[in-house]
Amino acid sequence: MAQLVDSLARWALPIGIVVSGLQYSMYDVKGGHRAVLFDRLRGVLPDTVAEGTHFLVPWLQKAVVFDVRTRPRNISTTTGSKDMQMVSLTLRVLHRPEYSSLATIYQNLGLDYDDRVLPSIGNEVLKSIVAQFDAAELITQRELVSQRIKDDLVKRSSEFSIILEDVSITHLTFGKEFTNAVEQKQIAQQEAERARFIVEKAEQEKLAAIIRAEGDATAADLISKAISKAGQGLVELRRIEASKEIAGTLAGSRNVTYLPGGSGNNLLLNLGNQQ
């Protein structure tokens, strides 16, 4: 028993050294990540290490792990348009590093490559493109402006081995003076539309009045011609029709029996009592 204990004690230290060495010589690359190896003798090795468990030489080599998943970033700037209007823009980009160039990125930029590159080239491209459009074109041709910004930004970022998956303008505002001018223009347009409606309404009412007057004149002329042709007969007919209407109205009243009139023109109206 004592001999067994002595044997275990004798091998404990070498076994511990071996286990510790194995532990320090292994490293994991998680999903959505890549790694490059820094060698104390040769520097950063050019090969990119994929996902999984890998080995390295302890102390001599160190694994540098990159997150290569697509990530969003906002880039904001304030610049002048072609017609000297101040414009505030916010650009949203989805970016990731180029897998095969991680060693170069680490050598030249480090792990925070996006913080070093994207704000700089983003502001440069935004100022350059916005200066080519006036304020009105930035509003009416927003899709074209966004495409121009995307094309230039993709080209610039590729110089640093950064891939842009998407670029879009999420915020676009103008200075207070331009905004007030646009509001005043809209108010003026609304007032002009209202004035035009009032004028058109007055013209229609005037036209309707003229048509009514012409109709009344035509009716009066026709009546005058009819009277001149029929003599007093038409007048008598109209008087008889009016008398019949009055007689019918009074006949419905129980308190009226006859209507006094001239000689031979009495109208008996007690029609209701005879029924």
PDB file of C-alpha atoms in Angstrom:
ATOM      1  CA  MET A   1       0.000   0.000   0.000  1.00  0.00           C
ATOM      2  CA  ALA A   2       2.795   2.364   0.919  1.00  0.00           C
ATOM      3  CA  GLN A   3       4.541   1.462  -2.333  1.00  0.00           C
ATOM      4  CA  LEU A   4       1.403   2.390  -4.329  1.00  0.00           C
ATOM      5  CA  VAL A   5       1.179   5.725  -2.605  1.00  0.00           C
ATOM      6  CA  ASP A   6       4.834   6.414  -3.330  1.00  0.00           C
ATOM      7  CA  SER A   7       4.278   5.561  -7.019  1.00  0.00           C
ATOM      8  CA  LEU A   8       1.270   7.906  -7.295  1.00  0.00           C
ATOM      9  CA  ALA A   9       3.190  10.709  -5.620  1.00  0.00           C
ATOM     10  CA  ARG A  10       6.094  10.158  -7.974  1.00  0.00           C
ATOM     11  CA  TRP A  11       3.833  10.392 -11.097  1.00  0.00           C
ATOM     12  CA  ALA A  12       1.483  13.104  -9.844  1.00  0.00           C
ATOM     13  CA  LEU A  13       3.710  16.000 -10.813  1.00  0.00           C
ATOM     14  CA  PRO A  14       4.510  14.783 -14.359  1.00  0.00           C
ATOM     15  CA  ILE A  15       0.842  13.945 -14.964  1.00  0.00           C
ATOM     16  CA  GLY A  16      -0.190  17.388 -13.719  1.00  0.00           C
ATOM     17  CA  ILE A  17       2.303  19.034 -16.031  1.00  0.00           C
ATOM     18  CA  VAL A  18       1.036  17.010 -19.000  1.00  0.00           C
ATOM     19  CA  VAL A  19      -2.660  17.786 -18.254  1.00  0.00           C
ATOM     20  CA  SER A  20      -1.871  21.470 -17.792  1.00  0.00           C
ATOM     21  CA  GLY A  21       0.102  21.493 -21.018  1.00  0.00           C
ATOM     22  CA  LEU A  22      -2.771  19.868 -22.899  1.00  0.00           C
ATOM     23  CA  GLN A  23      -5.211  22.345 -21.432  1.00  0.00           C
ATOM     24  CA  TYR A  24      -3.131  25.349 -22.493  1.00  0.00           C
ATOM     25  CA  SER A  25      -2.438  23.889 -25.913  1.00  0.00           C
ATOM     26  CA  MET A  26      -6.131  23.642 -26.829  1.00  0.00           C
ATOM     27  CA  TYR A  27      -8.552  26.445 -27.699  1.00  0.00           C
ATOM     28  CA  ASP A  28     -12.115  26.629 -28.992  1.00  0.00           C
ATOM     29  CA  VAL A  29     -13.528  28.755 -31.811  1.00  0.00           C
ATOM     30  CA  LYS A  30     -17.278  29.170 -31.296  1.00  0.00           C
ATOM     31  CA  GLY A  31     -19.932  29.431 -33.976  1.00  0.00           C
ATOM     32  CA  GLY A  32     -19.936  32.745 -35.817  1.00  0.00           C
ATOM     33  CA  HIS A  33     -16.262  33.307 -34.979  1.00  0.00           C
ATOM     34  CA  ARG A  34     -12.885  32.832 -36.653  1.00  0.00           C
ATOM     35  CA  ALA A  35      -9.358  32.929 -35.223  1.00  0.00           C
ATOM     36  CA  VAL A  36      -5.832  33.802 -36.242  1.00  0.00           C
ATOM     37  CA  LEU A  37      -2.652  32.692 -34.488  1.00  0.00           C
ATOM     38  CA  PHE A  38       0.014  35.047 -33.228  1.00  0.00           C
ATOM     39  CA  ASP A  39       3.412  33.360 -33.126  1.00  0.00           C
ATOM     40  CA  ARG A  40       6.158  34.965 -31.048  1.00  0.00           C
ATOM     41  CA  LEU A  41       8.753  33.987 -33.633  1.00  0.00           C
ATOM     42  CA  ARG A  42       6.891  34.437 -36.942  1.00  0.00           C
ATOM     43  CA  GLY A  43       4.285  37.050 -36.054  1.00  0.00           C
ATOM     44  CA  VAL A  44       0.650  36.753 -37.171  1.00  0.00           C
ATOM     45  CA  LEU A  45       0.157  33.590 -39.210  1.00  0.00           C
ATOM     46  CA  PRO A  46      -1.711  34.126 -42.509  1.00  0.00           C
ATOM     47  CA  ASP A  47      -4.164  31.224 -42.177  1.00  0.00           C
ATOM     48  CA  THR A  48      -7.635  31.706 -40.711  1.00  0.00           C
ATOM     49  CA  VAL A  49      -8.781  29.111 -38.186  1.00  0.00           C
ATOM     50  CA  ALA A  50     -12.395  27.905 -38.566  1.00  0.00           C
ATOM     51  CA  GLU A  51     -14.894  26.891 -35.871  1.00  0.00           C
ATOM     52  CA  GLY A  52     -14.080  24.004 -33.562  1.00  0.00           C
ATOM     53  CA  THR A  53     -11.334  22.865 -31.165  1.00  0.00           C
ATOM     54  CA  HIS A  54      -7.733  23.407 -32.232  1.00  0.00           C
ATOM     55  CA  PHE A  55      -4.191  23.089 -30.897  1.00  0.00           C
ATOM     56  CA  LEU A  56      -1.363  25.578 -30.483  1.00  0.00           C
ATOM     57  CA  VAL A  57       2.072  25.726 -28.877  1.00  0.00           C
ATOM     58  CA  PRO A  58       1.650  27.115 -25.353  1.00  0.00           C
ATOM     59  CA  TRP A  59       3.462  30.393 -24.623  1.00  0.00           C
ATOM     60  CA  LEU A  60       4.855  30.485 -28.168  1.00  0.00           C
ATOM     61  CA  GLN A  61       1.481  30.960 -29.844  1.00  0.00           C
ATOM     62  CA  LYS A  62      -1.735  32.811 -28.933  1.00  0.00           C
ATOM     63  CA  ALA A  63      -5.181  32.548 -30.549  1.00  0.00           C
ATOM     64  CA  VAL A  64      -6.914  35.823 -31.485  1.00  0.00           C
ATOM     65  CA  VAL A  65     -10.652  35.223 -31.967  1.00  0.00           C
ATOM     66  CA  PHE A  66     -12.795  37.464 -34.230  1.00  0.00           C
ATOM     67  CA  ASP A  67     -16.574  37.788 -34.186  1.00  0.00           C
ATOM     68  CA  VAL A  68     -17.392  37.487 -37.916  1.00  0.00           C
ATOM     69  CA  ARG A  69     -21.179  37.691 -37.652  1.00  0.00           C
ATOM     70  CA  THR A  70     -22.942  40.531 -39.471  1.00  0.00           C
ATOM     71  CA  ARG A  71     -23.362  43.463 -37.091  1.00  0.00           C
ATOM     72  CA  PRO A  72     -25.211  46.793 -37.389  1.00  0.00           C
ATOM     73  CA  ARG A  73     -23.666  50.213 -36.948  1.00  0.00           C
ATOM     74  CA  ASN A  74     -25.052  53.748 -37.195  1.00  0.00           C
ATOM     75  CA  ILE A  75     -23.016  56.536 -38.776  1.00  0.00           C
ATOM     76  CA  SER A  76     -24.219  60.123 -38.277  1.00  0.00           C
ATOM     77  CA  THR A  77     -22.990  63.374 -39.779  1.00  0.00           C
ATOM     78  CA  THR A  78     -24.072  66.963 -40.439  1.00  0.00           C
ATOM     79  CA  THR A  79     -23.005  68.484 -43.728  1.00  0.00           C
ATOM     80  CA  GLY A  80     -24.033  70.965 -46.438  1.00  0.00           C
ATOM     81  CA  SER A  81     -26.028  70.255 -49.582  1.00  0.00           C
ATOM     82  CA  LYS A  82     -25.354  71.638 -53.047  1.00  0.00           C
ATOM     83  CA  ASP A  83     -27.547  74.693 -52.331  1.00  0.00           C
ATOM     84  CA  MET A  84     -25.809  75.287 -48.974  1.00  0.00           C
ATOM     85  CA  GLN A  85     -28.551  73.844 -46.761  1.00  0.00           C
ATOM     86  CA  MET A  86     -27.431  72.067 -43.591  1.00  0.00           C
ATOM     87  CA  VAL A  87     -28.439  68.401 -43.602  1.00  0.00           C
ATOM     88  CA  SER A  88     -28.267  65.869 -40.761  1.00  0.00           C
ATOM     89  CA  LEU A  89     -28.065  62.226 -41.851  1.00  0.00           C
ATOM     90  CA  THR A  90     -27.886  58.913 -40.044  1.00  0.00           C
ATOM     91  CA  LEU A  91     -26.707  55.888 -41.980  1.00  0.00           C
ATOM     92  CA  ARG A  92     -27.243  52.284 -40.862  1.00  0.00           C
ATOM     93  CA  VAL A  93     -24.767  49.711 -42.180  1.00  0.00           C
ATOM     94  CA  LEU A  94     -24.583  45.947 -41.708  1.00  0.00           C
ATOM     95  CA  HIS A  95     -20.968  44.823 -41.864  1.00  0.00           C
ATOM     96  CA  ARG A  96     -18.621  41.917 -41.250  1.00  0.00           C
ATOM     97  CA  PRO A  97     -14.923  41.261 -41.843  1.00  0.00           C
ATOM     98  CA  GLU A  98     -13.664  39.316 -44.839  1.00  0.00           C
ATOM     99  CA  TYR A  99     -12.800  35.835 -43.550  1.00  0.00           C
ATOM    100  CA  SER A 100      -9.656  35.338 -45.588  1.00  0.00           C
ATOM    101  CA  SER A 101      -8.216  38.710 -44.547  1.00  0.00           C
ATOM    102  CA  LEU A 102      -8.501  38.436 -40.764  1.00  0.00           C
ATOM    103  CA  ALA A 103      -4.722  38.233 -40.335  1.00  0.00           C
ATOM    104  CA  THR A 104      -4.253  41.478 -42.295  1.00  0.00           C
ATOM    105  CA  ILE A 105      -7.080  43.157 -40.397  1.00  0.00           C
ATOM    106  CA  TYR A 106      -5.526  42.172 -37.065  1.00  0.00           C
ATOM    107  CA  GLN A 107      -2.079  43.364 -38.137  1.00  0.00           C
ATOM    108  CA  ASN A 108      -3.260  46.740 -39.477  1.00  0.00           C
ATOM    109  CA  LEU A 109      -6.374  47.591 -37.470  1.00  0.00           C
ATOM    110  CA  GLY A 110      -6.844  45.236 -34.523  1.00  0.00           C
ATOM    111  CA  LEU A 111     -10.008  43.686 -33.135  1.00  0.00           C
ATOM    112  CA  ASP A 112     -11.804  47.053 -33.075  1.00  0.00           C
ATOM    113  CA  TYR A 113     -11.380  47.479 -36.829  1.00  0.00           C
ATOM    114  CA  ASP A 114     -14.959  48.702 -37.323  1.00  0.00           C
ATOM    115  CA  ASP A 115     -14.551  51.515 -34.772  1.00  0.00           C
ATOM    116  CA  ARG A 116     -11.398  52.652 -36.526  1.00  0.00           C
ATOM    117  CA  VAL A 117     -12.640  52.515 -40.124  1.00  0.00           C
ATOM    118  CA  LEU A 118     -16.424  52.874 -40.526  1.00  0.00           C
ATOM    119  CA  PRO A 119     -16.967  56.303 -38.873  1.00  0.00           C
ATOM    120  CA  SER A 120     -14.123  57.793 -40.897  1.00  0.00           C
ATOM    121  CA  ILE A 121     -15.041  56.496 -44.347  1.00  0.00           C
ATOM    122  CA  GLY A 122     -18.773  56.886 -43.579  1.00  0.00           C
ATOM    123  CA  ASN A 123     -18.472  60.611 -42.888  1.00  0.00           C
ATOM    124  CA  GLU A 124     -16.229  61.058 -45.905  1.00  0.00           C
ATOM    125  CA  VAL A 125     -18.690  59.380 -48.287  1.00  0.00           C
ATOM    126  CA  LEU A 126     -21.754  61.102 -46.819  1.00  0.00           C
ATOM    127  CA  LYS A 127     -20.238  64.573 -47.162  1.00  0.00           C
ATOM    128  CA  SER A 128     -19.087  63.836 -50.701  1.00  0.00           C
ATOM    129  CA  ILE A 129     -22.434  62.515 -51.973  1.00  0.00           C
ATOM    130  CA  VAL A 130     -24.700  65.023 -50.201  1.00  0.00           C
ATOM    131  CA  ALA A 131     -22.690  67.918 -51.672  1.00  0.00           C
ATOM    132  CA  GLN A 132     -23.752  66.744 -55.159  1.00  0.00           C
ATOM    133  CA  PHE A 133     -27.499  67.218 -54.514  1.00  0.00           C
ATOM    134  CA  ASP A 134     -29.588  70.191 -53.457  1.00  0.00           C
ATOM    135  CA  ALA A 135     -32.057  69.950 -50.571  1.00  0.00           C
ATOM    136  CA  ALA A 136     -35.107  69.247 -52.747  1.00  0.00           C
ATOM    137  CA  GLU A 137     -33.307  66.451 -54.619  1.00  0.00           C
ATOM    138  CA  LEU A 138     -32.287  64.815 -51.347  1.00  0.00           C
ATOM    139  CA  ILE A 139     -36.011  64.441 -50.594  1.00  0.00           C
ATOM    140  CA  THR A 140     -37.379  63.544 -54.032  1.00  0.00           C
ATOM    141  CA  GLN A 141     -34.429  61.344 -55.075  1.00  0.00           C
ATOM    142  CA  ARG A 142     -33.746  59.660 -51.754  1.00  0.00           C
ATOM    143  CA  GLU A 143     -33.439  56.188 -53.304  1.00  0.00           C
ATOM    144  CA  LEU A 144     -30.811  57.420 -55.777  1.00  0.00           C
ATOM    145  CA  VAL A 145     -28.882  59.201 -53.003  1.00  0.00           C
ATOM    146  CA  SER A 146     -28.949  56.050 -50.863  1.00  0.00           C
ATOM    147  CA  GLN A 147     -27.692  53.924 -53.774  1.00  0.00           C
ATOM    148  CA  ARG A 148     -24.847  56.347 -54.514  1.00  0.00           C
ATOM    149  CA  ILE A 149     -23.809  56.334 -50.862  1.00  0.00           C
ATOM    150  CA  LYS A 150     -23.941  52.529 -50.768  1.00  0.00           C
ATOM    151  CA  ASP A 151     -21.829  52.126 -53.910  1.00  0.00           C
ATOM    152  CA  ASP A 152     -19.117  54.492 -52.698  1.00  0.00           C
ATOM    153  CA  LEU A 153     -19.105  53.132 -49.151  1.00  0.00           C
ATOM    154  CA  VAL A 154     -18.872  49.512 -50.305  1.00  0.00           C
ATOM    155  CA  LYS A 155     -15.934  50.444 -52.521  1.00  0.00           C
ATOM    156  CA  ARG A 156     -14.117  52.291 -49.722  1.00  0.00           C
ATOM    157  CA  SER A 157     -14.726  49.601 -47.091  1.00  0.00           C
ATOM    158  CA  SER A 158     -13.413  46.878 -49.396  1.00  0.00           C
ATOM    159  CA  GLU A 159     -10.027  48.602 -49.236  1.00  0.00           C
ATOM    160  CA  PHE A 160      -9.949  47.633 -45.543  1.00  0.00           C
ATOM    161  CA  SER A 161     -11.296  44.073 -46.109  1.00  0.00           C
ATOM    162  CA  ILE A 162     -14.690  44.982 -44.606  1.00  0.00           C
ATOM    163  CA  ILE A 163     -17.815  43.662 -46.345  1.00  0.00           C
ATOM    164  CA  LEU A 164     -21.024  45.735 -46.156  1.00  0.00           C
ATOM    165  CA  GLU A 165     -24.176  43.620 -46.371  1.00  0.00           C
ATOM    166  CA  ASP A 166     -26.593  46.562 -46.415  1.00  0.00           C
ATOM    167  CA  VAL A 167     -26.539  50.373 -46.342  1.00  0.00           C
ATOM    168  CA  SER A 168     -29.600  52.561 -45.800  1.00  0.00           C
ATOM    169  CA  ILE A 169     -30.494  56.110 -44.740  1.00  0.00           C
ATOM    170  CA  THR A 170     -32.563  55.964 -41.553  1.00  0.00           C
ATOM    171  CA  HIS A 171     -32.653  59.666 -40.653  1.00  0.00           C
ATOM    172  CA  LEU A 172     -32.633  62.791 -42.835  1.00  0.00           C
ATOM    173  CA  THR A 173     -33.440  66.271 -41.505  1.00  0.00           C
ATOM    174  CA  PHE A 174     -32.690  69.822 -42.591  1.00  0.00           C
ATOM    175  CA  GLY A 175     -31.846  73.032 -40.764  1.00  0.00           C
ATOM    176  CA  LYS A 176     -34.523  75.124 -39.060  1.00  0.00           C
ATOM    177  CA  GLU A 177     -34.480  77.836 -41.740  1.00  0.00           C
ATOM    178  CA  PHE A 178     -35.077  75.377 -44.579  1.00  0.00           C
ATOM    179  CA  THR A 179     -37.787  73.582 -42.609  1.00  0.00           C
ATOM    180  CA  ASN A 180     -39.585  76.889 -41.951  1.00  0.00           C
ATOM    181  CA  ALA A 181     -39.303  77.814 -45.629  1.00  0.00           C
ATOM    182  CA  VAL A 182     -40.877  74.499 -46.647  1.00  0.00           C
ATOM    183  CA  GLU A 183     -43.714  75.009 -44.164  1.00  0.00           C
ATOM    184  CA  GLN A 184     -44.367  78.530 -45.445  1.00  0.00           C
ATOM    185  CA  LYS A 185     -44.370  77.242 -49.022  1.00  0.00           C
ATOM    186  CA  GLN A 186     -46.930  74.587 -48.134  1.00  0.00           C
ATOM    187  CA  ILE A 187     -49.124  77.183 -46.397  1.00  0.00           C
ATOM    188  CA  ALA A 188     -48.894  79.474 -49.439  1.00  0.00           C
ATOM    189  CA  GLN A 189     -49.865  76.614 -51.755  1.00  0.00           C
ATOM    190  CA  GLN A 190     -52.861  75.776 -49.573  1.00  0.00           C
ATOM    191  CA  GLU A 191     -53.967  79.427 -49.547  1.00  0.00           C
ATOM    192  CA  ALA A 192     -53.598  79.590 -53.331  1.00  0.00           C
ATOM    193  CA  GLU A 193     -55.725  76.461 -53.721  1.00  0.00           C
ATOM    194  CA  ARG A 194     -58.361  77.944 -51.440  1.00  0.00           C
ATOM    195  CA  ALA A 195     -58.403  81.248 -53.362  1.00  0.00           C
ATOM    196  CA  ARG A 196     -58.695  79.377 -56.669  1.00  0.00           C
ATOM    197  CA  PHE A 197     -61.637  77.384 -55.283  1.00  0.00           C
ATOM    198  CA  ILE A 198     -63.394  80.585 -54.157  1.00  0.00           C
ATOM    199  CA  VAL A 199     -62.899  82.173 -57.587  1.00  0.00           C
ATOM    200  CA  GLU A 200     -64.204  79.081 -59.375  1.00  0.00           C
ATOM    201  CA  LYS A 201     -67.208  78.946 -57.029  1.00  0.00           C
ATOM    202  CA  ALA A 202     -68.024  82.610 -57.700  1.00  0.00           C
ATOM    203  CA  GLU A 203     -67.732  82.046 -61.451  1.00  0.00           C
ATOM    204  CA  GLN A 204     -70.100  79.070 -61.256  1.00  0.00           C
ATOM    205  CA  GLU A 205     -72.603  81.046 -59.195  1.00  0.00           C
ATOM    206  CA  LYS A 206     -72.389  83.921 -61.684  1.00  0.00           C
ATOM    207  CA  LEU A 207     -72.956  81.531 -64.580  1.00  0.00           C
ATOM    208  CA  ALA A 208     -75.950  79.974 -62.792  1.00  0.00           C
ATOM    209  CA  ALA A 209     -77.458  83.429 -62.157  1.00  0.00           C
ATOM    210  CA  ILE A 210     -77.056  84.332 -65.825  1.00  0.00           C
ATOM    211  CA  ILE A 211     -78.718  81.087 -66.899  1.00  0.00           C
ATOM    212  CA  ARG A 212     -81.617  81.675 -64.480  1.00  0.00           C
ATOM    213  CA  ALA A 213     -82.053  85.236 -65.714  1.00  0.00           C
ATOM    214  CA  GLU A 214     -82.033  84.099 -69.333  1.00  0.00           C
ATOM    215  CA  GLY A 215     -84.610  81.423 -68.476  1.00  0.00           C
ATOM    216  CA  ASP A 216     -86.895  83.937 -66.715  1.00  0.00           C
ATOM    217  CA  ALA A 217     -86.590  86.341 -69.660  1.00  0.00           C
ATOM    218  CA  THR A 218     -87.408  83.549 -72.103  1.00  0.00           C
ATOM    219  CA  ALA A 219     -90.437  82.494 -70.020  1.00  0.00           C
ATOM    220  CA  ALA A 220     -91.709  86.087 -69.795  1.00  0.00           C
ATOM    221  CA  ASP A 221     -91.270  86.495 -73.534  1.00  0.00           C
ATOM    222  CA  LEU A 222     -93.196  83.285 -74.246  1.00  0.00           C
ATOM    223  CA  ILE A 223     -96.018  84.335 -71.908  1.00  0.00           C
ATOM    224  CA  SER A 224     -96.150  87.786 -73.491  1.00  0.00           C
ATOM    225  CA  LYS A 225     -96.359  86.259 -76.956  1.00  0.00           C
ATOM    226  CA  ALA A 226     -99.088  83.824 -75.848  1.00  0.00           C
ATOM    227  CA  ILE A 227    -101.155  86.637 -74.370  1.00  0.00           C
ATOM    228  CA  SER A 228    -100.784  88.778 -77.469  1.00  0.00           C
ATOM    229  CA  LYS A 229    -101.962  85.883 -79.649  1.00  0.00           C
ATOM    230  CA  ALA A 230    -104.861  84.648 -77.463  1.00  0.00           C
ATOM    231  CA  GLY A 231    -106.081  88.073 -76.404  1.00  0.00           C
ATOM    232  CA  GLN A 232    -108.060  88.221 -73.143  1.00  0.00           C
ATOM    233  CA  GLY A 233    -109.059  84.555 -73.395  1.00  0.00           C
ATOM    234  CA  LEU A 234    -105.802  83.335 -71.751  1.00  0.00           C
ATOM    235  CA  VAL A 235    -106.151  85.893 -68.967  1.00  0.00           C
ATOM    236  CA  GLU A 236    -109.732  84.751 -68.312  1.00  0.00           C
ATOM    237  CA  LEU A 237    -108.595  81.116 -68.264  1.00  0.00           C
ATOM    238  CA  ARG A 238    -105.896  81.887 -65.693  1.00  0.00           C
ATOM    239  CA  ARG A 239    -108.474  83.835 -63.579  1.00  0.00           C
ATOM    240  CA  ILE A 240    -110.964  80.952 -63.678  1.00  0.00           C
ATOM    241  CA  GLU A 241    -108.215  78.464 -62.666  1.00  0.00           C
ATOM    242  CA  ALA A 242    -107.244  80.718 -59.735  1.00  0.00           C
ATOM    243  CA  SER A 243    -110.907  81.031 -58.701  1.00  0.00           C
ATOM    244  CA  LYS A 244    -111.312  77.260 -58.742  1.00  0.00           C
ATOM    245  CA  GLU A 245    -108.310  76.842 -56.454  1.00  0.00           C
ATOM    246  CA  ILE A 246    -109.670  79.463 -54.031  1.00  0.00           C
ATOM    247  CA  ALA A 247    -113.156  77.921 -54.139  1.00  0.00           C
ATOM    248  CA  GLY A 248    -111.750  74.467 -53.423  1.00  0.00           C
ATOM    249  CA  THR A 249    -109.846  75.789 -50.436  1.00  0.00           C
ATOM    250  CA  LEU A 250    -112.861  77.633 -48.980  1.00  0.00           C
ATOM    251  CA  ALA A 251    -115.203  74.699 -49.631  1.00  0.00           C
ATOM    252  CA  GLY A 252    -113.275  72.706 -47.068  1.00  0.00           C
ATOM    253  CA  SER A 253    -114.151  75.233 -44.371  1.00  0.00           C
ATOM    254  CA  ARG A 254    -117.487  74.665 -42.550  1.00  0.00           C
ATOM    255  CA  ASN A 255    -117.835  78.353 -41.587  1.00  0.00           C
ATOM    256  CA  VAL A 256    -117.993  79.712 -45.158  1.00  0.00           C
ATOM    257  CA  THR A 257    -121.206  79.250 -47.201  1.00  0.00           C
ATOM    258  CA  TYR A 258    -120.697  81.602 -50.185  1.00  0.00           C
ATOM    259  CA  LEU A 259    -118.331  84.217 -51.452  1.00  0.00           C
ATOM    260  CA  PRO A 260    -119.883  87.654 -52.127  1.00  0.00           C
ATOM    261  CA  GLY A 261    -118.943  89.159 -55.433  1.00  0.00           C
ATOM    262  CA  GLY A 262    -120.182  91.373 -58.233  1.00  0.00           C
ATOM    263  CA  SER A 263    -123.515  91.041 -59.986  1.00  0.00           C
ATOM    264  CA  GLY A 264    -124.107  87.543 -61.250  1.00  0.00           C
ATOM    265  CA  ASN A 265    -120.705  86.298 -59.959  1.00  0.00           C
ATOM    266  CA  ASN A 266    -121.655  84.794 -56.555  1.00  0.00           C
ATOM    267  CA  LEU A 267    -119.933  81.450 -55.986  1.00  0.00           C
ATOM    268  CA  LEU A 268    -121.764  79.000 -53.717  1.00  0.00           C
ATOM    269  CA  LEU A 269    -119.161  77.309 -51.582  1.00  0.00           C
ATOM    270  CA  ASN A 270    -121.318  75.264 -49.194  1.00  0.00           C
ATOM    271  CA  LEU A 271    -120.190  72.192 -51.038  1.00  0.00           C
ATOM    272  CA  GLY A 272    -119.180  70.360 -47.890  1.00  0.00           C
ATOM    273  CA  ASN A 273    -122.785  70.494 -46.479  1.00  0.00           C
ATOM    274  CA  GLN A 274    -124.312  69.117 -49.700  1.00  0.00           C
ATOM    275  CA  GLN A 275    -122.268  65.944 -49.594  1.00  0.00           C
TER     276      GLN A 275
END
